[in-house]
Amino acid sequence: MSPVNILHLRDTHEIGGPGKTILETHRAIDRERYRLHLGVFLTRGESGDSPFIAEARRLDMPVHFIRGFNQYDPRVIGRVIDLVKTLQIDIVHAHEVKSDVIAYLAARLHSVPIVTTLHGWIGNGLKQRALIALDKRVVRGFNRVIAVSHQIESDLIASGGPCDKLCVLHNAIVVERYRRTGRRGVLTEVLGRSVSSPVIASIGRLSPEKGHADLVDAIGIVSSRGQKVSLVLIGDGPERPKLCEKIRALGLESSICMPGYIREPQRMLEEIDLMVLPSHTEGLPNAVLEALLMEVPVLATRVGGTPEVITDGETGRLVLPRSPESLADSIMDFISNPQPWRHMAIRGRIVVETGFNMLTRTKKLEAIYSELIGRA
């Protein structure tokens, strides 16, 4: 019996949380039963060279470019249909607003089961908020809708979403890859210089909704209270120039490092004392899962699906978003008494190992695919 062919659609070159989930699913899925393909949208002349595509190819995941004249070229709908026919695709799996809309329209013109994973919405501007509203309507026409957190599930139901087609499938992680080795010096090697303790880190795309500006302000407050710390912002993105300007304005150049995107941060996490996630919005953050598996204490904002991983005072600490003062107060609490935070991180590791395991998640996803094929 030939395997079920599934086409994952993605509209970004970055790996990020959703991309990591796709790639790890490809690693973990039963390849005798399921064959995953990756369709990446590109505009005319846009390079197909990116970390995401390179990693997919390294993992032997078939990659297909779906080119349009620009971001809004309607001809890509036909190209997706052509790909579905050529590859004999059994299920199309979308992952963000653009691929949701294109998958929905393609399925209206050529019958194929469609499923989407809602990783979270970013409403930084009027255009993005309009796209969120469109997405919430479009997904009603999908055969199956997967939310990565109960918060996203609740948001969708509140907007009239399809309760009978909706399920929660938390983000997950390959737990076997996250074990302490005792190796030191990786942080100095990556940064090109040594940093003083305590070392605080934040992992995520440098984008306004991630709240890095709040964290930089918090470090400024901590510094003004006479406490020296080092902050490492791991990631890259459009907010980088503004963050650099803020760091210079606050005179924090010696305290804050920005090494850019790091594909596998596990070894760096061994030398991190505290992970901070200052986001304004989240789906379900992989950075929190990674930190807890490495027994790094976590301070995060109470947004999105983060409280589904972090129970305040039990597996980490939660504060309100957009509050540099709250972040600074919690950082000072960690510095003055780190032991309770370390105990919380140990409890958090157990929670992630038992509840956010990629192998378990992939089995649940296989069941969803099987159900869709059965209905088809």
mmCIF file of C-alpha atoms in Angstrom:
data_model
loop_
_atom_site.group_PDB
_atom_site.id
_atom_site.type_symbol
_atom_site.label_atom_id
_atom_site.label_comp_id
_atom_site.label_asym_id
_atom_site.label_seq_id
_atom_site.Cartn_x
_atom_site.Cartn_y
_atom_site.Cartn_z
ATOM 1 C CA MET A 1 0.000 0.000 0.000
ATOM 2 C CA SER A 2 1.444 3.375 -1.031
ATOM 3 C CA PRO A 3 1.912 6.051 1.663
ATOM 4 C CA VAL A 4 -0.497 8.957 2.133
ATOM 5 C CA ASN A 5 0.938 12.066 0.463
ATOM 6 C CA ILE A 6 0.611 15.258 2.492
ATOM 7 C CA LEU A 7 1.552 18.714 1.192
ATOM 8 C CA HIS A 8 2.522 21.230 3.895
ATOM 9 C CA LEU A 9 2.206 24.827 2.700
ATOM 10 C CA ARG A 10 4.392 27.531 4.232
ATOM 11 C CA ASP A 11 4.767 31.226 3.443
ATOM 12 C CA THR A 12 8.093 32.050 5.071
ATOM 13 C CA HIS A 13 11.805 31.378 4.736
ATOM 14 C CA GLU A 14 12.294 31.320 8.490
ATOM 15 C CA ILE A 15 12.200 28.146 10.529
ATOM 16 C CA GLY A 16 10.517 29.577 13.628
ATOM 17 C CA GLY A 17 8.133 27.566 15.779
ATOM 18 C CA PRO A 18 5.779 26.428 12.974
ATOM 19 C CA GLY A 19 8.656 25.482 10.688
ATOM 20 C CA LYS A 20 10.335 23.543 13.461
ATOM 21 C CA THR A 21 7.086 21.648 14.064
ATOM 22 C CA ILE A 22 6.826 20.725 10.370
ATOM 23 C CA LEU A 23 10.428 19.522 10.211
ATOM 24 C CA GLU A 24 10.248 17.527 13.430
ATOM 25 C CA THR A 25 6.966 15.960 12.314
ATOM 26 C CA HIS A 26 8.719 14.852 9.138
ATOM 27 C CA ARG A 27 11.432 13.241 11.271
ATOM 28 C CA ALA A 28 9.001 11.475 13.601
ATOM 29 C CA ILE A 29 6.156 10.392 11.321
ATOM 30 C CA ASP A 30 5.747 6.808 10.109
ATOM 31 C CA ARG A 31 7.184 7.137 6.604
ATOM 32 C CA GLU A 32 5.794 3.814 5.488
ATOM 33 C CA ARG A 33 2.298 5.252 5.954
ATOM 34 C CA TYR A 34 2.826 8.989 5.358
ATOM 35 C CA ARG A 35 5.005 10.977 2.981
ATOM 36 C CA LEU A 36 5.328 14.677 3.743
ATOM 37 C CA HIS A 37 6.072 17.306 1.066
ATOM 38 C CA LEU A 38 6.885 20.963 1.675
ATOM 39 C CA GLY A 39 5.444 23.646 -0.605
ATOM 40 C CA VAL A 40 7.054 27.070 -0.113
ATOM 41 C CA PHE A 41 5.593 30.239 -1.624
ATOM 42 C CA LEU A 42 8.131 32.484 -3.402
ATOM 43 C CA THR A 43 7.728 35.656 -5.439
ATOM 44 C CA ARG A 44 9.373 36.087 -8.841
ATOM 45 C CA GLY A 45 13.129 36.287 -8.451
ATOM 46 C CA GLU A 46 13.027 35.448 -4.761
ATOM 47 C CA SER A 47 15.825 33.124 -3.694
ATOM 48 C CA GLY A 48 15.046 29.590 -2.624
ATOM 49 C CA ASP A 49 18.058 29.623 -0.349
ATOM 50 C CA SER A 50 17.038 29.870 3.306
ATOM 51 C CA PRO A 51 17.731 28.052 6.601
ATOM 52 C CA PHE A 52 14.233 26.525 6.526
ATOM 53 C CA ILE A 53 14.554 25.122 3.004
ATOM 54 C CA ALA A 54 18.138 24.000 3.622
ATOM 55 C CA GLU A 55 17.100 22.130 6.767
ATOM 56 C CA ALA A 56 14.148 20.483 5.005
ATOM 57 C CA ARG A 57 16.465 19.242 2.267
ATOM 58 C CA ARG A 58 19.012 18.055 4.831
ATOM 59 C CA LEU A 59 16.239 15.946 6.358
ATOM 60 C CA ASP A 60 15.356 14.557 2.900
ATOM 61 C CA MET A 61 11.957 16.271 2.876
ATOM 62 C CA PRO A 62 10.839 16.980 -0.720
ATOM 63 C CA VAL A 63 10.675 20.759 -1.287
ATOM 64 C CA HIS A 64 8.558 22.388 -4.000
ATOM 65 C CA PHE A 65 8.614 26.097 -4.870
ATOM 66 C CA ILE A 66 5.276 27.743 -5.649
ATOM 67 C CA ARG A 67 6.137 31.000 -7.408
ATOM 68 C CA GLY A 68 3.951 34.030 -8.003
ATOM 69 C CA PHE A 69 4.639 37.426 -9.560
ATOM 70 C CA ASN A 70 4.105 38.994 -6.128
ATOM 71 C CA GLN A 71 2.627 38.103 -2.730
ATOM 72 C CA TYR A 72 -0.931 38.393 -4.062
ATOM 73 C CA ASP A 73 -0.654 36.644 -7.438
ATOM 74 C CA PRO A 74 -3.856 34.538 -7.739
ATOM 75 C CA ARG A 75 -2.137 32.185 -10.184
ATOM 76 C CA VAL A 76 -0.468 30.410 -7.263
ATOM 77 C CA ILE A 77 -3.845 28.784 -6.552
ATOM 78 C CA GLY A 78 -3.647 26.980 -9.884
ATOM 79 C CA ARG A 79 -0.036 26.071 -9.213
ATOM 80 C CA VAL A 80 -0.982 24.477 -5.918
ATOM 81 C CA ILE A 81 -3.690 22.478 -7.723
ATOM 82 C CA ASP A 82 -1.140 21.390 -10.342
ATOM 83 C CA LEU A 83 1.182 20.269 -7.542
ATOM 84 C CA VAL A 84 -1.637 18.345 -5.854
ATOM 85 C CA LYS A 85 -2.379 16.534 -9.107
ATOM 86 C CA THR A 86 1.254 15.872 -10.058
ATOM 87 C CA LEU A 87 2.283 14.551 -6.641
ATOM 88 C CA GLN A 88 -1.052 12.779 -6.077
ATOM 89 C CA ILE A 89 -1.498 14.670 -2.819
ATOM 90 C CA ASP A 90 -4.098 13.194 -0.466
ATOM 91 C CA ILE A 91 -4.169 16.022 2.130
ATOM 92 C CA VAL A 92 -3.116 19.675 2.023
ATOM 93 C CA HIS A 93 -1.903 21.052 5.376
ATOM 94 C CA ALA A 94 -1.722 24.858 5.734
ATOM 95 C CA HIS A 95 0.059 26.840 8.462
ATOM 96 C CA GLU A 96 -0.709 30.585 8.272
ATOM 97 C CA VAL A 97 -3.171 33.084 6.773
ATOM 98 C CA LYS A 98 -1.844 33.039 3.194
ATOM 99 C CA SER A 99 -1.584 29.275 2.937
ATOM 100 C CA ASP A 100 -5.004 28.940 4.630
ATOM 101 C CA VAL A 101 -6.647 31.131 1.984
ATOM 102 C CA ILE A 102 -4.853 29.434 -0.918
ATOM 103 C CA ALA A 103 -5.572 25.916 0.380
ATOM 104 C CA TYR A 104 -9.231 26.806 0.868
ATOM 105 C CA LEU A 105 -9.608 28.205 -2.677
ATOM 106 C CA ALA A 106 -7.631 25.329 -4.225
ATOM 107 C CA ALA A 107 -9.892 22.790 -2.483
ATOM 108 C CA ARG A 108 -12.987 24.546 -3.869
ATOM 109 C CA LEU A 109 -11.626 24.083 -7.393
ATOM 110 C CA HIS A 110 -10.117 20.617 -6.951
ATOM 111 C CA SER A 111 -11.489 18.292 -4.313
ATOM 112 C CA VAL A 112 -8.834 17.473 -1.690
ATOM 113 C CA PRO A 113 -9.093 17.312 2.126
ATOM 114 C CA ILE A 114 -7.574 20.364 3.806
ATOM 115 C CA VAL A 115 -6.320 20.819 7.356
ATOM 116 C CA THR A 116 -4.727 23.827 9.019
ATOM 117 C CA THR A 117 -2.672 24.335 12.148
ATOM 118 C CA LEU A 118 -3.334 27.670 13.869
ATOM 119 C CA HIS A 119 0.002 28.596 15.446
ATOM 120 C CA GLY A 120 -1.179 32.006 16.659
ATOM 121 C CA TRP A 121 -2.074 35.376 15.178
ATOM 122 C CA ILE A 122 -0.006 38.564 15.128
ATOM 123 C CA GLY A 123 -2.029 41.787 14.967
ATOM 124 C CA ASN A 124 0.654 44.493 14.971
ATOM 125 C CA GLY A 125 -1.201 46.673 12.451
ATOM 126 C CA LEU A 126 -4.561 47.239 10.778
ATOM 127 C CA LYS A 127 -3.647 45.033 7.804
ATOM 128 C CA GLN A 128 -2.620 42.132 10.043
ATOM 129 C CA ARG A 129 -5.794 42.445 12.110
ATOM 130 C CA ALA A 130 -7.874 42.341 8.916
ATOM 131 C CA LEU A 131 -6.030 39.188 7.831
ATOM 132 C CA ILE A 132 -6.736 37.586 11.213
ATOM 133 C CA ALA A 133 -10.456 38.268 10.755
ATOM 134 C CA LEU A 134 -10.268 36.766 7.245
ATOM 135 C CA ASP A 135 -8.422 33.692 8.529
ATOM 136 C CA LYS A 136 -10.995 33.040 11.228
ATOM 137 C CA ARG A 137 -13.701 32.957 8.537
ATOM 138 C CA VAL A 138 -11.741 30.922 5.981
ATOM 139 C CA VAL A 139 -10.864 28.088 8.390
ATOM 140 C CA ARG A 140 -14.581 27.344 8.813
ATOM 141 C CA GLY A 141 -14.354 25.697 5.379
ATOM 142 C CA PHE A 142 -11.534 23.321 6.384
ATOM 143 C CA ASN A 143 -12.035 19.639 7.062
ATOM 144 C CA ARG A 144 -9.962 19.856 10.242
ATOM 145 C CA VAL A 145 -8.610 22.774 12.300
ATOM 146 C CA ILE A 146 -5.757 22.218 14.759
ATOM 147 C CA ALA A 147 -5.048 24.814 17.470
ATOM 148 C CA VAL A 148 -1.679 24.693 19.226
ATOM 149 C CA SER A 149 -3.208 25.963 22.482
ATOM 150 C CA HIS A 150 -6.550 26.063 24.291
ATOM 151 C CA GLN A 151 -6.341 29.868 24.151
ATOM 152 C CA ILE A 152 -6.384 29.805 20.333
ATOM 153 C CA GLU A 153 -9.232 27.282 20.473
ATOM 154 C CA SER A 154 -11.237 29.629 22.720
ATOM 155 C CA ASP A 155 -10.532 32.642 20.483
ATOM 156 C CA LEU A 156 -11.724 30.757 17.421
ATOM 157 C CA ILE A 157 -14.889 29.458 19.085
ATOM 158 C CA ALA A 158 -15.688 32.965 20.349
ATOM 159 C CA SER A 159 -15.530 34.228 16.760
ATOM 160 C CA GLY A 160 -17.911 31.533 15.501
ATOM 161 C CA GLY A 161 -15.304 28.932 14.618
ATOM 162 C CA PRO A 162 -16.093 25.312 13.705
ATOM 163 C CA CYS A 163 -16.317 23.490 17.069
ATOM 164 C CA ASP A 164 -16.978 20.121 15.412
ATOM 165 C CA LYS A 165 -13.806 20.356 13.282
ATOM 166 C CA LEU A 166 -11.556 21.864 15.947
ATOM 167 C CA CYS A 167 -9.004 20.097 18.166
ATOM 168 C CA VAL A 168 -6.034 21.130 20.299
ATOM 169 C CA LEU A 169 -2.620 19.697 19.523
ATOM 170 C CA HIS A 170 0.016 21.419 21.612
ATOM 171 C CA ASN A 171 3.408 22.229 20.184
ATOM 172 C CA ALA A 172 5.924 19.606 21.216
ATOM 173 C CA ILE A 173 9.621 18.930 21.275
ATOM 174 C CA VAL A 174 12.052 16.063 20.740
ATOM 175 C CA VAL A 175 12.889 15.614 24.411
ATOM 176 C CA GLU A 176 15.840 13.263 23.799
ATOM 177 C CA ARG A 177 17.821 16.138 22.265
ATOM 178 C CA TYR A 178 17.698 18.259 25.375
ATOM 179 C CA ARG A 179 20.044 16.868 27.991
ATOM 180 C CA ARG A 180 22.730 18.648 29.961
ATOM 181 C CA THR A 181 26.288 17.589 29.071
ATOM 182 C CA GLY A 182 28.281 19.797 31.435
ATOM 183 C CA ARG A 183 30.108 21.405 28.524
ATOM 184 C CA ARG A 184 31.013 25.072 29.003
ATOM 185 C CA GLY A 185 32.417 27.734 26.698
ATOM 186 C CA VAL A 186 29.837 27.500 23.904
ATOM 187 C CA LEU A 187 28.332 30.865 24.845
ATOM 188 C CA THR A 188 31.713 32.598 24.666
ATOM 189 C CA GLU A 189 32.418 30.871 21.362
ATOM 190 C CA VAL A 190 29.116 32.041 19.825
ATOM 191 C CA LEU A 191 29.262 35.597 21.196
ATOM 192 C CA GLY A 192 32.956 36.112 20.545
ATOM 193 C CA ARG A 193 33.464 37.389 24.080
ATOM 194 C CA SER A 194 32.864 36.351 27.655
ATOM 195 C CA VAL A 195 29.834 37.627 29.565
ATOM 196 C CA SER A 196 29.351 38.138 33.272
ATOM 197 C CA SER A 197 26.833 36.222 35.364
ATOM 198 C CA PRO A 198 23.948 36.036 35.810
ATOM 199 C CA VAL A 199 23.208 35.398 32.135
ATOM 200 C CA ILE A 200 19.650 36.042 30.972
ATOM 201 C CA ALA A 201 18.480 34.957 27.521
ATOM 202 C CA SER A 202 15.451 35.381 25.306
ATOM 203 C CA ILE A 203 14.917 33.234 22.210
ATOM 204 C CA GLY A 204 12.588 34.376 19.437
ATOM 205 C CA ARG A 205 12.134 36.357 16.276
ATOM 206 C CA LEU A 206 12.998 40.029 16.740
ATOM 207 C CA SER A 207 9.525 41.346 15.993
ATOM 208 C CA PRO A 208 7.405 43.915 17.924
ATOM 209 C CA GLU A 209 4.932 41.357 19.313
ATOM 210 C CA LYS A 210 7.764 39.451 21.004
ATOM 211 C CA GLY A 211 8.222 42.300 23.493
ATOM 212 C CA HIS A 212 12.028 42.473 23.392
ATOM 213 C CA ALA A 213 11.899 46.256 23.827
ATOM 214 C CA ASP A 214 10.176 45.694 27.197
ATOM 215 C CA LEU A 215 12.952 43.315 28.223
ATOM 216 C CA VAL A 216 15.667 45.808 27.233
ATOM 217 C CA ASP A 217 13.884 48.452 29.332
ATOM 218 C CA ALA A 218 13.697 45.951 32.208
ATOM 219 C CA ILE A 219 17.460 45.377 32.010
ATOM 220 C CA GLY A 220 17.878 49.154 32.139
ATOM 221 C CA ILE A 221 15.798 49.230 35.351
ATOM 222 C CA VAL A 222 17.797 46.367 36.865
ATOM 223 C CA SER A 223 21.033 48.189 35.971
ATOM 224 C CA SER A 224 19.749 51.422 37.542
ATOM 225 C CA ARG A 225 19.218 49.476 40.783
ATOM 226 C CA GLY A 226 22.915 48.660 40.840
ATOM 227 C CA GLN A 227 22.654 45.053 39.642
ATOM 228 C CA LYS A 228 24.839 43.946 36.731
ATOM 229 C CA VAL A 229 23.448 41.234 34.429
ATOM 230 C CA SER A 230 24.115 40.002 30.896
ATOM 231 C CA LEU A 231 21.284 39.634 28.376
ATOM 232 C CA VAL A 232 21.553 37.537 25.205
ATOM 233 C CA LEU A 233 18.819 38.088 22.602
ATOM 234 C CA ILE A 234 18.905 34.992 20.376
ATOM 235 C CA GLY A 235 17.121 35.517 17.064
ATOM 236 C CA ASP A 236 16.805 37.926 14.182
ATOM 237 C CA GLY A 237 14.081 39.960 12.544
ATOM 238 C CA PRO A 238 12.774 43.397 11.562
ATOM 239 C CA GLU A 239 12.941 44.844 15.089
ATOM 240 C CA ARG A 240 16.724 44.487 15.305
ATOM 241 C CA PRO A 241 17.638 48.103 14.264
ATOM 242 C CA LYS A 242 15.194 49.618 16.783
ATOM 243 C CA LEU A 243 16.472 47.357 19.543
ATOM 244 C CA CYS A 244 20.080 48.289 18.776
ATOM 245 C CA GLU A 245 19.123 51.965 18.937
ATOM 246 C CA LYS A 246 17.348 51.477 22.286
ATOM 247 C CA ILE A 247 20.316 49.562 23.713
ATOM 248 C CA ARG A 248 22.666 52.417 22.715
ATOM 249 C CA ALA A 249 20.315 55.062 24.116
ATOM 250 C CA LEU A 250 20.211 53.263 27.490
ATOM 251 C CA GLY A 251 23.976 52.709 27.513
ATOM 252 C CA LEU A 252 23.582 48.923 27.722
ATOM 253 C CA GLU A 253 25.974 47.908 24.937
ATOM 254 C CA SER A 254 28.259 46.085 27.368
ATOM 255 C CA SER A 255 25.343 44.210 28.960
ATOM 256 C CA ILE A 256 23.317 43.050 25.928
ATOM 257 C CA CYS A 257 24.474 40.766 23.083
ATOM 258 C CA MET A 258 22.541 39.967 19.887
ATOM 259 C CA PRO A 259 24.196 36.972 18.179
ATOM 260 C CA GLY A 260 21.383 36.522 15.629
ATOM 261 C CA TYR A 261 19.596 33.301 14.733
ATOM 262 C CA ILE A 262 20.993 30.129 16.328
ATOM 263 C CA ARG A 263 19.682 26.910 14.764
ATOM 264 C CA GLU A 264 20.229 24.680 17.799
ATOM 265 C CA PRO A 265 20.369 26.687 21.056
ATOM 266 C CA GLN A 266 20.519 23.638 23.360
ATOM 267 C CA ARG A 267 24.228 23.898 24.114
ATOM 268 C CA MET A 268 23.975 27.628 24.815
ATOM 269 C CA LEU A 269 21.126 26.970 27.239
ATOM 270 C CA GLU A 270 23.502 25.051 29.507
ATOM 271 C CA GLU A 271 25.150 28.380 30.341
ATOM 272 C CA ILE A 272 21.957 30.425 30.698
ATOM 273 C CA ASP A 273 20.786 31.245 34.221
ATOM 274 C CA LEU A 274 17.300 32.582 33.358
ATOM 275 C CA MET A 275 15.109 32.466 30.252
ATOM 276 C CA VAL A 276 12.749 35.412 29.745
ATOM 277 C CA LEU A 277 9.877 35.438 27.250
ATOM 278 C CA PRO A 278 8.420 38.995 27.270
ATOM 279 C CA SER A 279 5.874 38.444 24.464
ATOM 280 C CA HIS A 280 2.707 40.467 23.895
ATOM 281 C CA THR A 281 1.118 37.487 22.132
ATOM 282 C CA GLU A 282 1.984 33.802 21.701
ATOM 283 C CA GLY A 283 0.618 30.565 20.295
ATOM 284 C CA LEU A 284 2.500 28.055 22.417
ATOM 285 C CA PRO A 285 6.205 28.997 22.663
ATOM 286 C CA ASN A 286 8.814 26.380 21.834
ATOM 287 C CA ALA A 287 11.436 28.517 23.601
ATOM 288 C CA VAL A 288 9.757 27.799 26.943
ATOM 289 C CA LEU A 289 9.689 24.056 26.242
ATOM 290 C CA GLU A 290 13.379 24.092 25.275
ATOM 291 C CA ALA A 291 14.419 26.054 28.362
ATOM 292 C CA LEU A 292 12.524 23.835 30.794
ATOM 293 C CA LEU A 293 13.917 20.656 29.249
ATOM 294 C CA MET A 294 17.387 22.077 29.949
ATOM 295 C CA GLU A 295 16.241 22.953 33.491
ATOM 296 C CA VAL A 296 16.621 26.687 32.882
ATOM 297 C CA PRO A 297 14.229 28.788 35.033
ATOM 298 C CA VAL A 298 11.609 30.658 33.002
ATOM 299 C CA LEU A 299 10.050 34.090 33.428
ATOM 300 C CA ALA A 300 7.300 34.755 30.875
ATOM 301 C CA THR A 301 4.312 36.962 30.222
ATOM 302 C CA ARG A 302 0.822 35.648 30.803
ATOM 303 C CA VAL A 303 -0.281 35.547 27.151
ATOM 304 C CA GLY A 304 -1.597 32.978 24.660
ATOM 305 C CA GLY A 305 -0.768 29.375 25.415
ATOM 306 C CA THR A 306 2.178 30.142 27.711
ATOM 307 C CA PRO A 307 0.121 29.512 30.906
ATOM 308 C CA GLU A 308 -0.636 26.035 29.522
ATOM 309 C CA VAL A 309 3.043 25.236 30.087
ATOM 310 C CA ILE A 310 3.978 27.588 32.925
ATOM 311 C CA THR A 311 1.982 27.409 36.138
ATOM 312 C CA ASP A 312 2.963 30.517 38.083
ATOM 313 C CA GLY A 313 5.004 29.595 41.133
ATOM 314 C CA GLU A 314 5.123 25.914 40.186
ATOM 315 C CA THR A 315 6.983 25.551 36.876
ATOM 316 C CA GLY A 316 8.027 29.166 36.347
ATOM 317 C CA ARG A 317 6.905 32.733 36.889
ATOM 318 C CA LEU A 318 4.297 34.700 34.919
ATOM 319 C CA VAL A 319 3.861 38.472 34.767
ATOM 320 C CA LEU A 320 1.569 40.787 32.840
ATOM 321 C CA PRO A 321 2.717 41.758 29.315
ATOM 322 C CA ARG A 322 4.002 45.231 28.368
ATOM 323 C CA SER A 323 5.372 45.823 31.877
ATOM 324 C CA PRO A 324 9.161 46.334 32.046
ATOM 325 C CA GLU A 325 8.808 47.074 35.772
ATOM 326 C CA SER A 326 7.236 43.653 36.445
ATOM 327 C CA LEU A 327 9.963 41.950 34.432
ATOM 328 C CA ALA A 328 12.636 43.876 36.326
ATOM 329 C CA ASP A 329 11.106 43.035 39.712
ATOM 330 C CA SER A 330 11.026 39.326 38.852
ATOM 331 C CA ILE A 331 14.598 39.390 37.538
ATOM 332 C CA MET A 332 15.699 40.988 40.811
ATOM 333 C CA ASP A 333 13.814 38.294 42.731
ATOM 334 C CA PHE A 334 15.638 35.595 40.766
ATOM 335 C CA ILE A 335 19.016 37.210 41.407
ATOM 336 C CA SER A 336 18.384 37.563 45.141
ATOM 337 C CA ASN A 337 17.061 34.004 45.596
ATOM 338 C CA PRO A 338 17.621 31.711 42.587
ATOM 339 C CA GLN A 339 17.103 28.350 44.310
ATOM 340 C CA PRO A 340 13.265 28.312 44.239
ATOM 341 C CA TRP A 341 13.425 29.210 40.537
ATOM 342 C CA ARG A 342 15.695 26.232 39.871
ATOM 343 C CA HIS A 343 13.282 23.918 41.668
ATOM 344 C CA MET A 344 10.481 25.243 39.446
ATOM 345 C CA ALA A 345 12.578 24.507 36.351
ATOM 346 C CA ILE A 346 13.078 20.891 37.453
ATOM 347 C CA ARG A 347 9.316 20.488 37.883
ATOM 348 C CA GLY A 348 8.854 22.152 34.503
ATOM 349 C CA ARG A 349 11.144 19.626 32.811
ATOM 350 C CA ILE A 350 8.932 16.783 34.030
ATOM 351 C CA VAL A 351 5.827 18.579 32.719
ATOM 352 C CA VAL A 352 7.386 19.026 29.258
ATOM 353 C CA GLU A 353 8.684 15.464 29.081
ATOM 354 C CA THR A 354 5.269 14.007 29.867
ATOM 355 C CA GLY A 355 2.939 16.465 28.146
ATOM 356 C CA PHE A 356 4.815 17.984 25.199
ATOM 357 C CA ASN A 357 6.645 15.071 23.580
ATOM 358 C CA MET A 358 6.977 15.211 19.776
ATOM 359 C CA LEU A 359 6.497 11.445 19.343
ATOM 360 C CA THR A 360 3.153 11.593 21.172
ATOM 361 C CA ARG A 361 2.069 14.646 19.212
ATOM 362 C CA THR A 362 2.969 13.006 15.890
ATOM 363 C CA LYS A 363 0.878 9.919 16.718
ATOM 364 C CA LYS A 364 -2.103 12.179 17.366
ATOM 365 C CA LEU A 365 -1.494 13.976 14.066
ATOM 366 C CA GLU A 366 -1.308 10.638 12.235
ATOM 367 C CA ALA A 367 -4.737 9.803 13.680
ATOM 368 C CA ILE A 368 -6.115 13.081 12.291
ATOM 369 C CA TYR A 369 -4.667 12.327 8.848
ATOM 370 C CA SER A 370 -6.123 8.785 8.953
ATOM 371 C CA GLU A 371 -9.543 10.160 9.879
ATOM 372 C CA LEU A 372 -9.430 12.613 6.951
ATOM 373 C CA ILE A 373 -8.452 9.885 4.500
ATOM 374 C CA GLY A 374 -11.201 7.672 5.843
ATOM 375 C CA ARG A 375 -13.792 10.391 5.305
ATOM 376 C CA ALA A 376 -12.443 11.167 1.827
#
